[in-house]
Amino acid sequence: MVMATVDVTLIMGPPVGGFIETSFGSQALYLVSLALVSFQCVIAFFLPSSMWRSGHALAGEKATAKSPLLGDSEGIVQVKSASGKAWGDVTFISKFAQSLAILNRSNFFRILAAIAFLQSFVSSGVTILYIYAMRSGFHFTMDDENLFLTIAFTASAFSQFLLVKPMGKCLGMLGLLVLGLTSGVLNSLLNGIVLSLLDGGLLSQSTSKLFVYIIAGSISSFTFFAFPAIGALKANNVGDDEQSSTQGALYAAKSAAGVISPMIYGSLWSKFAQRPAILYFISAGASCLVLACVTLLLPKRQREK
């Protein structure tokens, strides 16, 4: 729901920003942005924490929860505070270290953290490809880019508002994760094929743009299922007092991937700028490796079959 709301704001942002700039000038954009950010900080400052537990509530808290994804011997995850102390009794550095330590708590958590990092790495790289290849590869104009972003964000918001919950019930969180990662493979692969056909003269520019729009409005929207599914899988295996820490640690891994990915894809672009379709195929291969990691989440007896 949160990510779908973000997509809605991304759809509304450009036309609202254009209206403000046309009506009041470019300086008004900065003033409105400053006002919105200030209002956001005020809300965050006064927003009460829903995860606060007293020291008495946390003392001695220890329970076990069986993961529906793992076997009998691997599915037991300790659900307790990382230090046994209330969050208010430890320093900021300790809180940060304890939050990141959640990612290394068990094999199950380590695999999910690796999937989150790698998936975010490829996703950020594909975004860089869109920025570079839209104009130099697919020969998009400014209007074409606006239409592409509108289609992509509208489809993403629609799928996350209306499809995540029913598909989660039907496929389960693991199935939703597989769907998101598989869509990432197909998204890169199909865009690479379209760009290759365009470079080979087998597709016209108008036809290639149409295919890109169709991919953005269908398969691409399902790639956003991956990270929420990872977050849900981890959240189902930690205690109430560690929910915010778990999500924060996952976003830290995602942000780290977002920092590293542009540098690597930027260097690759300098080598393959004349044949950008190769980078889409490289991304598809990397997505396949991420998808293969999901098999490690299955029980041993299922992997042996």
mmCIF file of N, CA, C and O in Angstrom, residues 214-248:
data_model
loop_
_atom_site.group_PDB
_atom_site.id
_atom_site.type_symbol
_atom_site.label_atom_id
_atom_site.label_comp_id
_atom_site.label_asym_id
_atom_site.label_seq_id
_atom_site.Cartn_x
_atom_site.Cartn_y
_atom_site.Cartn_z
ATOM 1 N N ILE A 214 3.897 -1.389 -23.853
ATOM 2 C CA ILE A 214 3.155 -2.591 -23.434
ATOM 3 C C ILE A 214 3.898 -3.317 -22.313
ATOM 4 O O ILE A 214 3.292 -3.751 -21.323
ATOM 5 N N ILE A 215 5.213 -3.439 -22.442
ATOM 6 C CA ILE A 215 6.007 -4.096 -21.395
ATOM 7 C C ILE A 215 5.919 -3.313 -20.090
ATOM 8 O O ILE A 215 5.766 -3.890 -19.001
ATOM 9 N N ALA A 216 6.004 -1.982 -20.185
ATOM 10 C CA ALA A 216 5.943 -1.143 -18.985
ATOM 11 C C ALA A 216 4.583 -1.235 -18.307
ATOM 12 O O ALA A 216 4.486 -1.156 -17.074
ATOM 13 N N GLY A 217 3.521 -1.406 -19.092
ATOM 14 C CA GLY A 217 2.176 -1.450 -18.513
ATOM 15 C C GLY A 217 1.735 -2.828 -18.075
ATOM 16 O O GLY A 217 0.657 -2.977 -17.507
ATOM 17 N N SER A 218 2.550 -3.847 -18.318
ATOM 18 C CA SER A 218 2.134 -5.207 -17.954
ATOM 19 C C SER A 218 3.186 -5.890 -17.088
ATOM 20 O O SER A 218 3.107 -5.879 -15.852
ATOM 21 N N ILE A 219 4.202 -6.455 -17.706
ATOM 22 C CA ILE A 219 5.193 -7.253 -16.987
ATOM 23 C C ILE A 219 5.983 -6.416 -15.990
ATOM 24 O O ILE A 219 6.247 -6.837 -14.867
ATOM 25 N N SER A 220 6.352 -5.208 -16.400
ATOM 26 C CA SER A 220 7.187 -4.373 -15.541
ATOM 27 C C SER A 220 6.528 -4.057 -14.210
ATOM 28 O O SER A 220 7.202 -3.936 -13.181
ATOM 29 N N SER A 221 5.197 -3.925 -14.203
ATOM 30 C CA SER A 221 4.500 -3.559 -12.961
ATOM 31 C C SER A 221 4.591 -4.647 -11.905
ATOM 32 O O SER A 221 4.518 -4.368 -10.706
ATOM 33 N N PHE A 222 4.776 -5.902 -12.317
ATOM 34 C CA PHE A 222 4.852 -6.999 -11.352
ATOM 35 C C PHE A 222 6.228 -7.106 -10.688
ATOM 36 O O PHE A 222 6.372 -7.813 -9.692
ATOM 37 N N THR A 223 7.224 -6.417 -11.251
ATOM 38 C CA THR A 223 8.549 -6.468 -10.629
ATOM 39 C C THR A 223 8.545 -5.813 -9.253
ATOM 40 O O THR A 223 9.397 -6.120 -8.416
ATOM 41 N N PHE A 224 7.580 -4.912 -9.007
ATOM 42 C CA PHE A 224 7.512 -4.221 -7.719
ATOM 43 C C PHE A 224 6.974 -5.115 -6.608
ATOM 44 O O PHE A 224 6.927 -4.694 -5.455
ATOM 45 N N PHE A 225 6.551 -6.336 -6.942
ATOM 46 C CA PHE A 225 6.061 -7.260 -5.912
ATOM 47 C C PHE A 225 7.197 -7.849 -5.086
ATOM 48 O O PHE A 225 6.980 -8.326 -3.977
ATOM 49 N N ALA A 226 8.415 -7.837 -5.637
ATOM 50 C CA ALA A 226 9.514 -8.573 -5.008
ATOM 51 C C ALA A 226 9.865 -8.017 -3.640
ATOM 52 O O ALA A 226 9.904 -8.771 -2.648
ATOM 53 N N PHE A 227 10.123 -6.733 -3.541
ATOM 54 C CA PHE A 227 10.588 -6.197 -2.264
ATOM 55 C C PHE A 227 9.526 -6.253 -1.168
ATOM 56 O O PHE A 227 9.846 -6.607 -0.027
ATOM 57 N N PRO A 228 8.253 -5.915 -1.447
ATOM 58 C CA PRO A 228 7.240 -6.099 -0.396
ATOM 59 C C PRO A 228 7.126 -7.537 0.080
ATOM 60 O O PRO A 228 6.894 -7.790 1.265
ATOM 61 N N ALA A 229 7.302 -8.501 -0.840
ATOM 62 C CA ALA A 229 7.247 -9.907 -0.440
ATOM 63 C C ALA A 229 8.413 -10.259 0.476
ATOM 64 O O ALA A 229 8.248 -10.991 1.466
ATOM 65 N N ILE A 230 9.602 -9.726 0.177
ATOM 66 C CA ILE A 230 10.763 -9.962 1.036
ATOM 67 C C ILE A 230 10.513 -9.372 2.422
ATOM 68 O O ILE A 230 10.783 -10.006 3.453
ATOM 69 N N GLY A 231 9.986 -8.139 2.455
ATOM 70 C CA GLY A 231 9.694 -7.513 3.736
ATOM 71 C C GLY A 231 8.671 -8.289 4.543
ATOM 72 O O GLY A 231 8.792 -8.425 5.765
ATOM 73 N N ALA A 232 7.642 -8.822 3.863
ATOM 74 C CA ALA A 232 6.611 -9.590 4.566
ATOM 75 C C ALA A 232 7.170 -10.898 5.110
ATOM 76 O O ALA A 232 6.838 -11.313 6.228
ATOM 77 N N LEU A 233 8.035 -11.553 4.343
ATOM 78 C CA LEU A 233 8.626 -12.811 4.799
ATOM 79 C C LEU A 233 9.476 -12.598 6.041
ATOM 80 O O LEU A 233 9.451 -13.412 6.973
ATOM 81 N N LYS A 234 10.207 -11.498 6.072
ATOM 82 C CA LYS A 234 11.018 -11.221 7.257
ATOM 83 C C LYS A 234 10.143 -10.778 8.425
ATOM 84 O O LYS A 234 10.380 -11.167 9.574
ATOM 85 N N ALA A 235 9.145 -9.955 8.148
ATOM 86 C CA ALA A 235 8.289 -9.453 9.222
ATOM 87 C C ALA A 235 7.525 -10.581 9.906
ATOM 88 O O ALA A 235 7.242 -10.507 11.103
ATOM 89 N N ASN A 236 7.202 -11.630 9.163
ATOM 90 C CA ASN A 236 6.477 -12.757 9.739
ATOM 91 C C ASN A 236 7.342 -13.610 10.647
ATOM 92 O O ASN A 236 6.831 -14.504 11.323
ATOM 93 N N ASN A 237 8.636 -13.346 10.670
ATOM 94 C CA ASN A 237 9.548 -14.179 11.448
ATOM 95 C C ASN A 237 10.323 -13.400 12.500
ATOM 96 O O ASN A 237 11.382 -13.840 12.947
ATOM 97 N N VAL A 238 9.821 -12.220 12.888
ATOM 98 C CA VAL A 238 10.424 -11.463 13.985
ATOM 99 C C VAL A 238 9.315 -11.017 14.923
ATOM 100 O O VAL A 238 8.135 -11.022 14.575
ATOM 101 N N GLY A 239 9.705 -10.631 16.127
ATOM 102 C CA GLY A 239 8.738 -10.180 17.113
ATOM 103 C C GLY A 239 8.232 -8.786 16.824
ATOM 104 O O GLY A 239 8.770 -8.056 15.986
ATOM 105 N N ASP A 240 7.177 -8.386 17.546
ATOM 106 C CA ASP A 240 6.581 -7.072 17.329
ATOM 107 C C ASP A 240 7.567 -5.941 17.593
ATOM 108 O O ASP A 240 7.505 -4.895 16.939
ATOM 109 N N ASP A 241 8.466 -6.149 18.547
ATOM 110 C CA ASP A 241 9.393 -5.084 18.908
ATOM 111 C C ASP A 241 10.503 -4.894 17.880
ATOM 112 O O ASP A 241 11.285 -3.952 17.972
ATOM 113 N N GLU A 242 10.596 -5.775 16.890
ATOM 114 C CA GLU A 242 11.657 -5.683 15.892
ATOM 115 C C GLU A 242 11.128 -5.446 14.482
ATOM 116 O O GLU A 242 11.891 -5.530 13.515
ATOM 117 N N GLN A 243 9.850 -5.159 14.342
ATOM 118 C CA GLN A 243 9.285 -4.945 13.014
ATOM 119 C C GLN A 243 9.939 -3.756 12.315
ATOM 120 O O GLN A 243 10.369 -3.851 11.163
ATOM 121 N N SER A 244 10.001 -2.606 13.000
ATOM 122 C CA SER A 244 10.579 -1.414 12.375
ATOM 123 C C SER A 244 12.058 -1.599 12.093
ATOM 124 O O SER A 244 12.574 -1.143 11.067
ATOM 125 N N SER A 245 12.761 -2.279 13.002
ATOM 126 C CA SER A 245 14.194 -2.516 12.789
ATOM 127 C C SER A 245 14.429 -3.413 11.587
ATOM 128 O O SER A 245 15.368 -3.215 10.815
ATOM 129 N N THR A 246 13.575 -4.415 11.426
ATOM 130 C CA THR A 246 13.709 -5.324 10.294
ATOM 131 C C THR A 246 13.523 -4.593 8.974
ATOM 132 O O THR A 246 14.324 -4.745 8.036
ATOM 133 N N GLN A 247 12.463 -3.788 8.881
ATOM 134 C CA GLN A 247 12.224 -3.047 7.652
ATOM 135 C C GLN A 247 13.338 -2.043 7.390
ATOM 136 O O GLN A 247 13.766 -1.842 6.245
ATOM 137 N N GLY A 248 13.829 -1.408 8.458
ATOM 138 C CA GLY A 248 14.924 -0.464 8.290
ATOM 139 C C GLY A 248 16.187 -1.130 7.781
ATOM 140 O O GLY A 248 16.900 -0.578 6.929
#
